[in-house]
Structure formats: C-alpha cells, structure tokens
Coordinates of C-alpha atoms in Angstrom, one line a residue:
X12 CA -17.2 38.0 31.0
X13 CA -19.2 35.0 29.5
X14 CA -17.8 31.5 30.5
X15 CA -18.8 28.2 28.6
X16 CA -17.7 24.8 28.9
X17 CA -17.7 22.4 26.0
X18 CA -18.5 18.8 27.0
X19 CA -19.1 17.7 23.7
X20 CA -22.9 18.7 23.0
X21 CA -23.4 19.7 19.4
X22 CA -25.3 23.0 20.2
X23 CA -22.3 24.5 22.2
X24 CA -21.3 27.3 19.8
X25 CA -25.4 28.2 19.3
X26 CA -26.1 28.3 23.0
X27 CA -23.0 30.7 24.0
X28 CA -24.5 33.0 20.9
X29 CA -27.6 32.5 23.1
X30 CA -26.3 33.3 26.6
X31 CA -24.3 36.5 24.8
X32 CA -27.9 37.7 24.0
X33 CA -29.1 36.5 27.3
X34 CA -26.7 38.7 28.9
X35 CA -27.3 42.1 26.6
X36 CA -31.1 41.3 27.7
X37 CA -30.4 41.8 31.3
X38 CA -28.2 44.6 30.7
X39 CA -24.8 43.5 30.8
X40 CA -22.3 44.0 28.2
X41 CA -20.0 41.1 26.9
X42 CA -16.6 42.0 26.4
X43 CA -15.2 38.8 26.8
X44 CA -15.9 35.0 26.6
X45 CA -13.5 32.2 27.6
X46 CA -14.3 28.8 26.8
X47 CA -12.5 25.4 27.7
X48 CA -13.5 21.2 27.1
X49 CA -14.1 19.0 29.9
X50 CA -15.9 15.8 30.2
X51 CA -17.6 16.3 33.4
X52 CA -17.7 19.4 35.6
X53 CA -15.3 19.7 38.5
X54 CA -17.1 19.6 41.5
X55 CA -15.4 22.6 43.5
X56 CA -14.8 24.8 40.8
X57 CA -16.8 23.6 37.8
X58 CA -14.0 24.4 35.6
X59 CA -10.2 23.8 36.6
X60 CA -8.6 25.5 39.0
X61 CA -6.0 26.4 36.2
X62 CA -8.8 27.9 34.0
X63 CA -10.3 29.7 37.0
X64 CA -6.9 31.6 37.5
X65 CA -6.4 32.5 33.6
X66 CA -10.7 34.1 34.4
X67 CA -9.1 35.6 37.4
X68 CA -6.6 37.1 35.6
X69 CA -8.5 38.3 32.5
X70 CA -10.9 40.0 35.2
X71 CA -7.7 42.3 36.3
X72 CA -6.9 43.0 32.5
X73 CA -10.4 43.7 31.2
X74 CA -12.1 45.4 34.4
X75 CA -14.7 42.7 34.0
X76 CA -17.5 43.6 36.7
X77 CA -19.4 40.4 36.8
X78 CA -18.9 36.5 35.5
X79 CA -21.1 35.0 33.6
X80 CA -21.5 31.0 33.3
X81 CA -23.2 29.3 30.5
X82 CA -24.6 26.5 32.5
X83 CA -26.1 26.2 36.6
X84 CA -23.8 26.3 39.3
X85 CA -24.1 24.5 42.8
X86 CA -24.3 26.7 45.5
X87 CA -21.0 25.5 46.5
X88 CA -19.6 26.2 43.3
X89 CA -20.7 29.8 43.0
X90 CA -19.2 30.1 46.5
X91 CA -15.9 28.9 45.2
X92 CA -15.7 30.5 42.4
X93 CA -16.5 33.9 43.6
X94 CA -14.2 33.5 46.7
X95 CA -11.5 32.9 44.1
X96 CA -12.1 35.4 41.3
X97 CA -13.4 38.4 43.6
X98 CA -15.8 39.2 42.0
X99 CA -19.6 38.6 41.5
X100 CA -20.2 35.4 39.8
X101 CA -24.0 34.3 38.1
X102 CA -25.2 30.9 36.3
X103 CA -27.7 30.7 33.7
X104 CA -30.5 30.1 35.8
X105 CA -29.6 33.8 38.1
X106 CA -29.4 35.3 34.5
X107 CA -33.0 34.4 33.4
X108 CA -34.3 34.8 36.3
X109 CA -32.7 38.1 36.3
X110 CA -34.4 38.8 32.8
X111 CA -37.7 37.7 33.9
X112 CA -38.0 39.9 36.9
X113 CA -37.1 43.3 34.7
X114 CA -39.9 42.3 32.2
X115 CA -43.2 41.0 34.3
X116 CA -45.7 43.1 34.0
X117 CA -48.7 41.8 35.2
X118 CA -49.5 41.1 39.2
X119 CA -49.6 37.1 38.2
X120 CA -46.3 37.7 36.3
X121 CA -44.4 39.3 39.3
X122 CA -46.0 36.9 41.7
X123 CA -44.2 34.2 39.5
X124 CA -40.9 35.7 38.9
X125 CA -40.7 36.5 43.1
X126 CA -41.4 32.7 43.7
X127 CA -39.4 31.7 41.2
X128 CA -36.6 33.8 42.5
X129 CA -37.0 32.5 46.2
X130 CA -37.2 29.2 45.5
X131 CA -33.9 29.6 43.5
X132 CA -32.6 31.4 46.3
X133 CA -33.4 29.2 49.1
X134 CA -31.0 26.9 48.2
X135 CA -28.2 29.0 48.1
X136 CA -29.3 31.2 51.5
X137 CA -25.4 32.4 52.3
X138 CA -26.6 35.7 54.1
X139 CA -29.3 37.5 55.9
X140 CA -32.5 37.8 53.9
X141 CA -34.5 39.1 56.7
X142 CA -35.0 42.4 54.8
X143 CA -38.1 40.5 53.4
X144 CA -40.0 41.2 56.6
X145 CA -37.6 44.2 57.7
X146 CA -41.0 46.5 57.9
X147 CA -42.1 44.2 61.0
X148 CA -38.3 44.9 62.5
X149 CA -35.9 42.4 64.0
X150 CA -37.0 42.2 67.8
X151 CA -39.2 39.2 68.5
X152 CA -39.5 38.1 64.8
X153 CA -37.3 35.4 66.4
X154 CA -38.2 31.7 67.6
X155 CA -36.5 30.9 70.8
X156 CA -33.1 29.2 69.9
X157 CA -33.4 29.8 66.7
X158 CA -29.5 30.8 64.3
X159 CA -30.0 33.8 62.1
X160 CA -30.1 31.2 59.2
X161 CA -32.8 29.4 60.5
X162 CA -34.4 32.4 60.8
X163 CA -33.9 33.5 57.0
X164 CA -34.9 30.0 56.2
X165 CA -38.2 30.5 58.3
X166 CA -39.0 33.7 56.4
X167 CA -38.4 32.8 53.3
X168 CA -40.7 29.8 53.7
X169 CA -43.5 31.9 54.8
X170 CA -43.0 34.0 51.8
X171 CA -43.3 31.3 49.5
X172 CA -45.9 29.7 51.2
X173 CA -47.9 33.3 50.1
X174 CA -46.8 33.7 47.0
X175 CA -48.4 30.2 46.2
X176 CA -51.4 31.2 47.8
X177 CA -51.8 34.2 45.6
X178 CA -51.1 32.1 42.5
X179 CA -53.8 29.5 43.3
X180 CA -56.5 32.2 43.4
X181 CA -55.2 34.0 40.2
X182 CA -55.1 30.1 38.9
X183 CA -58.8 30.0 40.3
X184 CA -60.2 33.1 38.3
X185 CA -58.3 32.0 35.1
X186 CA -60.1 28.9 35.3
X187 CA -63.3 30.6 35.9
X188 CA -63.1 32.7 33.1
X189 CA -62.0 29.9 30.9
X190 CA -65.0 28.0 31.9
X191 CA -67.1 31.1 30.7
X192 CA -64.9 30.3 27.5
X193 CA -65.5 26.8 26.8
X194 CA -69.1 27.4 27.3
X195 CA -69.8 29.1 24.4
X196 CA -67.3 26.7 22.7
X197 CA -65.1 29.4 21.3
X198 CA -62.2 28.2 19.1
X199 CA -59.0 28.7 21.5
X200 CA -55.5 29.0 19.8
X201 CA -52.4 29.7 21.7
X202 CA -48.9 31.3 20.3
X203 CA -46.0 29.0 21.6
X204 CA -42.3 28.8 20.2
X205 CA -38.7 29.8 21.6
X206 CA -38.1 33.3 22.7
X207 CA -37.5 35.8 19.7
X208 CA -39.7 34.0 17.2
X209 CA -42.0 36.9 17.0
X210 CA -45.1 35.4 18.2
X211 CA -45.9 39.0 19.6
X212 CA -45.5 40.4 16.5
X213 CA -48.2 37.9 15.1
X214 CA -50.3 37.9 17.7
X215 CA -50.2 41.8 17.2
X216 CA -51.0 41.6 13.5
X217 CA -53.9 39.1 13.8
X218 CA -55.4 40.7 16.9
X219 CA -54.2 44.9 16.3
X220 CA -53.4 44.1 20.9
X221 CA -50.3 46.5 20.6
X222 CA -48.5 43.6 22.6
X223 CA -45.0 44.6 23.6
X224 CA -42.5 43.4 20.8
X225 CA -38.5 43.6 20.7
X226 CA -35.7 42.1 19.3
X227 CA -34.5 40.4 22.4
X228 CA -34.8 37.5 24.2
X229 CA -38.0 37.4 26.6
X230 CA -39.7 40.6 25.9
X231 CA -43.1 39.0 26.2
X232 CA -43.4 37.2 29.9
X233 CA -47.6 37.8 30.2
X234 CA -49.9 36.1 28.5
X235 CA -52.1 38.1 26.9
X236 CA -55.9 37.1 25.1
X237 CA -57.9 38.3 22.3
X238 CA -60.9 37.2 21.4
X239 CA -61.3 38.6 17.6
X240 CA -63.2 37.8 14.8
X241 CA -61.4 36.2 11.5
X242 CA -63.9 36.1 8.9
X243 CA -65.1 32.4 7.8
X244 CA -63.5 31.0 11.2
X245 CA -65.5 33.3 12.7
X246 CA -65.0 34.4 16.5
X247 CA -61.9 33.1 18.0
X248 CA -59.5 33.8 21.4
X249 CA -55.5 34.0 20.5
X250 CA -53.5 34.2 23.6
X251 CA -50.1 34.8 23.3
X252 CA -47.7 33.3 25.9
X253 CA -44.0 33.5 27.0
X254 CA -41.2 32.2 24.9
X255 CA -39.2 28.9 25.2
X256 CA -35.6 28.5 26.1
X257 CA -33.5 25.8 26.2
X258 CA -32.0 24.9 29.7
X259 CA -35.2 26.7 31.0
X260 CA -35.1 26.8 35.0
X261 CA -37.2 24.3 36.7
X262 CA -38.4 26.9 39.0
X263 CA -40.1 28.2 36.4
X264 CA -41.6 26.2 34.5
X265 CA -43.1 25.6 38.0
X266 CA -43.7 28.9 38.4
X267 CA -45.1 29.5 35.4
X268 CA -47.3 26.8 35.6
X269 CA -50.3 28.4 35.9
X270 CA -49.7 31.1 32.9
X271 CA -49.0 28.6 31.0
X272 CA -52.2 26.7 31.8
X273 CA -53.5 29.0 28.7
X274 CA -51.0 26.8 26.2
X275 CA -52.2 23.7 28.1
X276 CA -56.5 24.3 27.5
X277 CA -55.9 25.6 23.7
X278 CA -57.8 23.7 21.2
X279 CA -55.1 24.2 18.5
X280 CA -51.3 25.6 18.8
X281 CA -49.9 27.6 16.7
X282 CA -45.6 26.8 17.1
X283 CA -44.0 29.5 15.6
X284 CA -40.5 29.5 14.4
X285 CA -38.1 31.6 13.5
X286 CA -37.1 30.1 9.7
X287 CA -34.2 32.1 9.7
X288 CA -32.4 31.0 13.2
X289 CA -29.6 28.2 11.8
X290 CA -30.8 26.6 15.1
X291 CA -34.7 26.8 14.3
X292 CA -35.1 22.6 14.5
X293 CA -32.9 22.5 18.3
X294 CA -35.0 25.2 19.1
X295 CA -38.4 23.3 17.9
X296 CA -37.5 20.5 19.7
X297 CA -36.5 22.6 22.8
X298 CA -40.4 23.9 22.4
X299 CA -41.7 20.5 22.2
X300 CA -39.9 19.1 25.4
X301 CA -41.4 22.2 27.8
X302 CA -44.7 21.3 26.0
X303 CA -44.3 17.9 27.2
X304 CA -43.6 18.7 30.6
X305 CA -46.4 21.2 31.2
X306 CA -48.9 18.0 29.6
X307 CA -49.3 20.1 26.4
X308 CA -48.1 17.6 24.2
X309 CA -51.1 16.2 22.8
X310 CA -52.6 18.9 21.7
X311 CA -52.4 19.4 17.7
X312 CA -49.7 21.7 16.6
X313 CA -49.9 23.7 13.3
X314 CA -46.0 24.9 12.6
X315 CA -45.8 28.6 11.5
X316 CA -42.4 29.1 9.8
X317 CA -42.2 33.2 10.6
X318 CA -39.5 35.7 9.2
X319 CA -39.6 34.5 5.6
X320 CA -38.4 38.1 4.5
X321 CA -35.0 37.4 5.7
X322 CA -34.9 34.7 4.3
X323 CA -35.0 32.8 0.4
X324 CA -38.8 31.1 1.7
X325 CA -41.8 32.1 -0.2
X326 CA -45.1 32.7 2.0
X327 CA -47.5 29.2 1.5
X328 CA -48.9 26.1 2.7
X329 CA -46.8 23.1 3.3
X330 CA -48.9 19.5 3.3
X331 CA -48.4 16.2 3.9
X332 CA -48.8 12.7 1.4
X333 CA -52.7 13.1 3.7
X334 CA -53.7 16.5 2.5
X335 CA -53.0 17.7 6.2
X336 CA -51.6 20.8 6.8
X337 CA -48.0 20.9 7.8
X338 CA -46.6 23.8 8.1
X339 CA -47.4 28.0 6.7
X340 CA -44.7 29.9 5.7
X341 CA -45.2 33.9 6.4
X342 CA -43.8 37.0 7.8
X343 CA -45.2 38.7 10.1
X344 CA -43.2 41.6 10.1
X345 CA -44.3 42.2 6.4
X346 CA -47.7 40.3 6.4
X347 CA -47.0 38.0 3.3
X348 CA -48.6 34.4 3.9
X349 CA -51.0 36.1 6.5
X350 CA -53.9 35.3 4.4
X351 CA -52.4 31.6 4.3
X352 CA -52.5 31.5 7.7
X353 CA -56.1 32.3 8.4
X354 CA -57.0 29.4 5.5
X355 CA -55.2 27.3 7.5
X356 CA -56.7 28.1 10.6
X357 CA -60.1 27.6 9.2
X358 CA -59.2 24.5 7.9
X359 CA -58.3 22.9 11.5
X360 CA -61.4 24.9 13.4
X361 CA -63.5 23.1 11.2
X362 CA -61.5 19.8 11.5
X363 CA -61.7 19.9 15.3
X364 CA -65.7 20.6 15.2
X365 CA -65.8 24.4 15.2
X366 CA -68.8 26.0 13.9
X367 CA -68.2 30.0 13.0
X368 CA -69.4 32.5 15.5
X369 CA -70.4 35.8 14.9
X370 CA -68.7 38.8 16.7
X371 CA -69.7 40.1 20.0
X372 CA -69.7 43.7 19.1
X373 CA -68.9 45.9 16.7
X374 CA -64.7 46.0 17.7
X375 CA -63.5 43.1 16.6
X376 CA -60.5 42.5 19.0
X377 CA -62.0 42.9 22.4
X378 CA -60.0 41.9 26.0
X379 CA -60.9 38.4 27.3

C-alpha cells in the first residue's frame, strides 16, 4: 500500500506516480494508494489517527504486506505507525535506499550504499544489530557496564567509521587517476539528469560501454568512464553517473559524494532530460539543486532534450539571441540528432580551450 499526504505542493500527483515506480523498482507491488490533506504532519502518527485506522483496515481487506509512505518518517513515527497497523511500515528514504542496495555493483558502490544504510539506521537503532560483528561472537565483545544498545551503537560506529575509511582511499585513487587525466588535458564531460532520462542509453550509444540500461528508476548507480574518440573533438572521457531524484536522502548525497566527484571535475555537463516526462522542468530543477549541493553548479551545462521519438520534437539545435548553444534535441534510443549532438560538443570543447587529440589506440572506446 502506497500512502501520500497532500500539503498543498504542486508536484503531489507526479511524485506519488514517482514513488508507485519507486516501489515496482524495489520489487513491491502496488495494489493500493490512500491519500489525505493536511497542513503539517502529526507528530505521533504523521497522518491522523483516524486515517491510520481506515490504512489499518484496508491492510485486513487487501492482504497488504508492507506500507509504503511517500515522504520520511521519524523514528518515532515509524514506531507508531507500525505498532498500530501491524504490519511493516517504510518511508521514502528506506525505499531508495532499498533500491540502491539491489543495484550497486561496484566495491565503491556497495561501500556507499552500506554507509548510507547505517547511517540511516543509526538513528532508528530499535533492536540488536550485533549480527554485524556476529563472526567475532557475543562473549567479551562487551564494554564493562555497557546496555545491549550501547553496545549496537558502539558497533555500528566502528562500522561506519571503516566504511569511510575505505571510501577515502577509493576517493584517493579516483583522484589519482584524474590527475593522470587532467595532465594530458583531455576534454572531460559527465552525463547528469534525474533517474530514467536515459543517460545510459546515451552514454552507451556514444561510447558502444554496453552500460546497464532499463526502464526503471535507478538502474545505473556506478559511474562508469570512457575515454573515446569523436572525430573533430577528437579524444574525450564521458563518464556516466547515477540519476537524480527529488527528495534524495541526505545520506546519500553524502554517501555518494565521492562518485559523484566525477560530475564535480567535468569540464562540461551534459543534463539530459527526458522531453517526454510532463514533469521534465521539476525534474530539471530537482537536477540543478543536487548539482548545487555537491558544488557542481558552476560548471557549464549543455541541456540534451532525449526521447524525441515519443514525442512531436524534431532532433536539432536550440540557441540563444548570443549564438550560444542552448539546448539538442535527440533520441537516443533511435539515434536521430546524435550527429547534432557531437557538433555541439565540439562547439563548447573548443570554446572552453580544447585542442583535438588523437586516439590512443586503434579501439576507440577504451576503459579509463
């Protein structure tokens, strides 16, 4: 069961579409939503106690196995709520992270996800998490005078604590390797945009990676690099990085900090959108706000308006009153406006002070 409350925003109806696909990412199947307006959220419950029993009672008629709310709960909240309803109850934040753990790959992508997922959980720790060091067993693990949720608090510290660790010397050879990078002053270009947009289906095109793509919500969560070799622009590294949301957990963007350092380095971004979402400007600006927060934000954008063969759009360039490029319309899917795409990419490599360089080797899409 999918639970949203309305307090007035005027993206309501687009982000409960959202969490339904949310929820068929992670597996689940929606079979029913329930919605209600408030102007604030009620403090024990989030919703009313009076909406809570008409959930509890659709539960019993539906055989509903698992609630899921559209925004983040308190701990005290999910408490509440699933004292009252029975049942196991999970906020938007649980439910990404959720999606996020099924779909890393990569060591540096599971390393994320598990801090992510601890952090989240350490303010919530309601029962014995112990099992984390379970292989070292129970007797002496612990301190003198310690409660068993001091103890789960202790261990769960030290955890984290290692995971951060590893992800400062994965951050440490990233950095070396972009320093190779910048060395030989090699055009850098990174795919951001909100999840779905089919950057990996671009990225795929330009760079023939075979990166994982899907019709669902997070199916890339690595970031992946090329460097390949586009004709007149001459050698150039794409990486492709993991999709926007909005309401994306704090824990990780933190998390994620240090994949996304990729995004952050680029010399040019390449936003792509999906033109036929009826949400594709929220979800720009969604984009734009992460990009702010990771310090991205000052690093020229070219707009890629993707999925134009769903679409009435014709594949071209858009400029402004200046000449400047502002935005290419193409699919990806289909290739048409791919060729507009590379003119355009051209046209800002040699703007920002790119000169061509000449492919490495004879493949011309080799792993960075």
């Amino acid at each position: 069961m999918l639970v949203g409350v309305d307090f007035g925003k005027p993206d309501f109806h687009s982000s409960l579409e959202e969490l339904s696909l949310l929820a068929l990412s992670a597996g689940a199947t929606p079979i029913s939503t329930i919605t209600c307006k408030r102007s604030s959220p009620d403090s024990a419950l989030f919703i009313g106690s009076g909406k809570a029993e008409e959930i509890a009672n659709a539960i019993v008629d539906h055989a509903i196995e698992i609630v899921i709310f559209n925004h983040a709960l308190s701990p005290a909240q999910q408490r509440n709520l699933e004292k009252l309803l029975k049942i196991r109850v999970v906020d938007r934040t649980s439910l990404i992270l959720d999606i996020f753990a099924q779909r890393a790959k990569s060591h540096e992508g599971k390393v994320q996800v598990e801090l992510a997922q601890l952090q989240h959980l350490a303010t919530r720790l309601i029962r014995g998490w112990t099992h984390l060091e379970r292989q070292k067993g129970g007797i002496g693990l612990r301190g003198p005078g310690e409660t068993q949720l001091e103890t789960d608090r202790r261990l769960l510290g030290d955890r984290v604590k290692a995971l951060k660790d590893k992800l400062e010397k994965l951050q440490r050879q990233r950095e070396t390797q972009r320093r190779a990078r910048n060395r030989s002053r090699v055009f850098s270009v990174s795919l951001v945009g909100y999840t779905n947009a089919g950057k990996s289906t671009l990225f795929n095109v330009l760079t023939k990676a075979g990166a994982y793509t899907a019709d669902q919500l997070f199916a890339t969560l690595d970031t992946t690099s090329r460097r390949v070799y586009l004709g007149e622009i001459g050698q150039i590294v794409i990486s492709d990085t993991v999709g926007f949301i909005r309401e994306l957990p704090h824990q990780l963007v933190a998390a994620f900090r240090a994949t996304l350092e990729e995004t952050i380095h680029a010399d040019l971004l390449i936003h792509v959108v999906d033109a036929a979402s009826p949400t594709r400007l929220e979800q720009i600006k969604q984009v734009n706000l992460v990009l702010a927060e990771i310090g991205a934000d000052q690093i020229p954008q070219l707009l890629i308006w993707n999925k134009i063969d769903v679409t009435d759009l014709s594949p071209g360039i858009e400029r402004d009153e200046y000449d400047k490029i502002q935005r290419v319309f193409l699919s990806a899917k289909t290739g048409q406006g791919l060729n507009d795409l590379r003119m355009a990419l051209s046209e800002f490599s040699r703007d920002l002070g790119f000169t061509p360089l000449a492919p490495e080797s004879d493949d011309d899409s080799t792993v960075v």
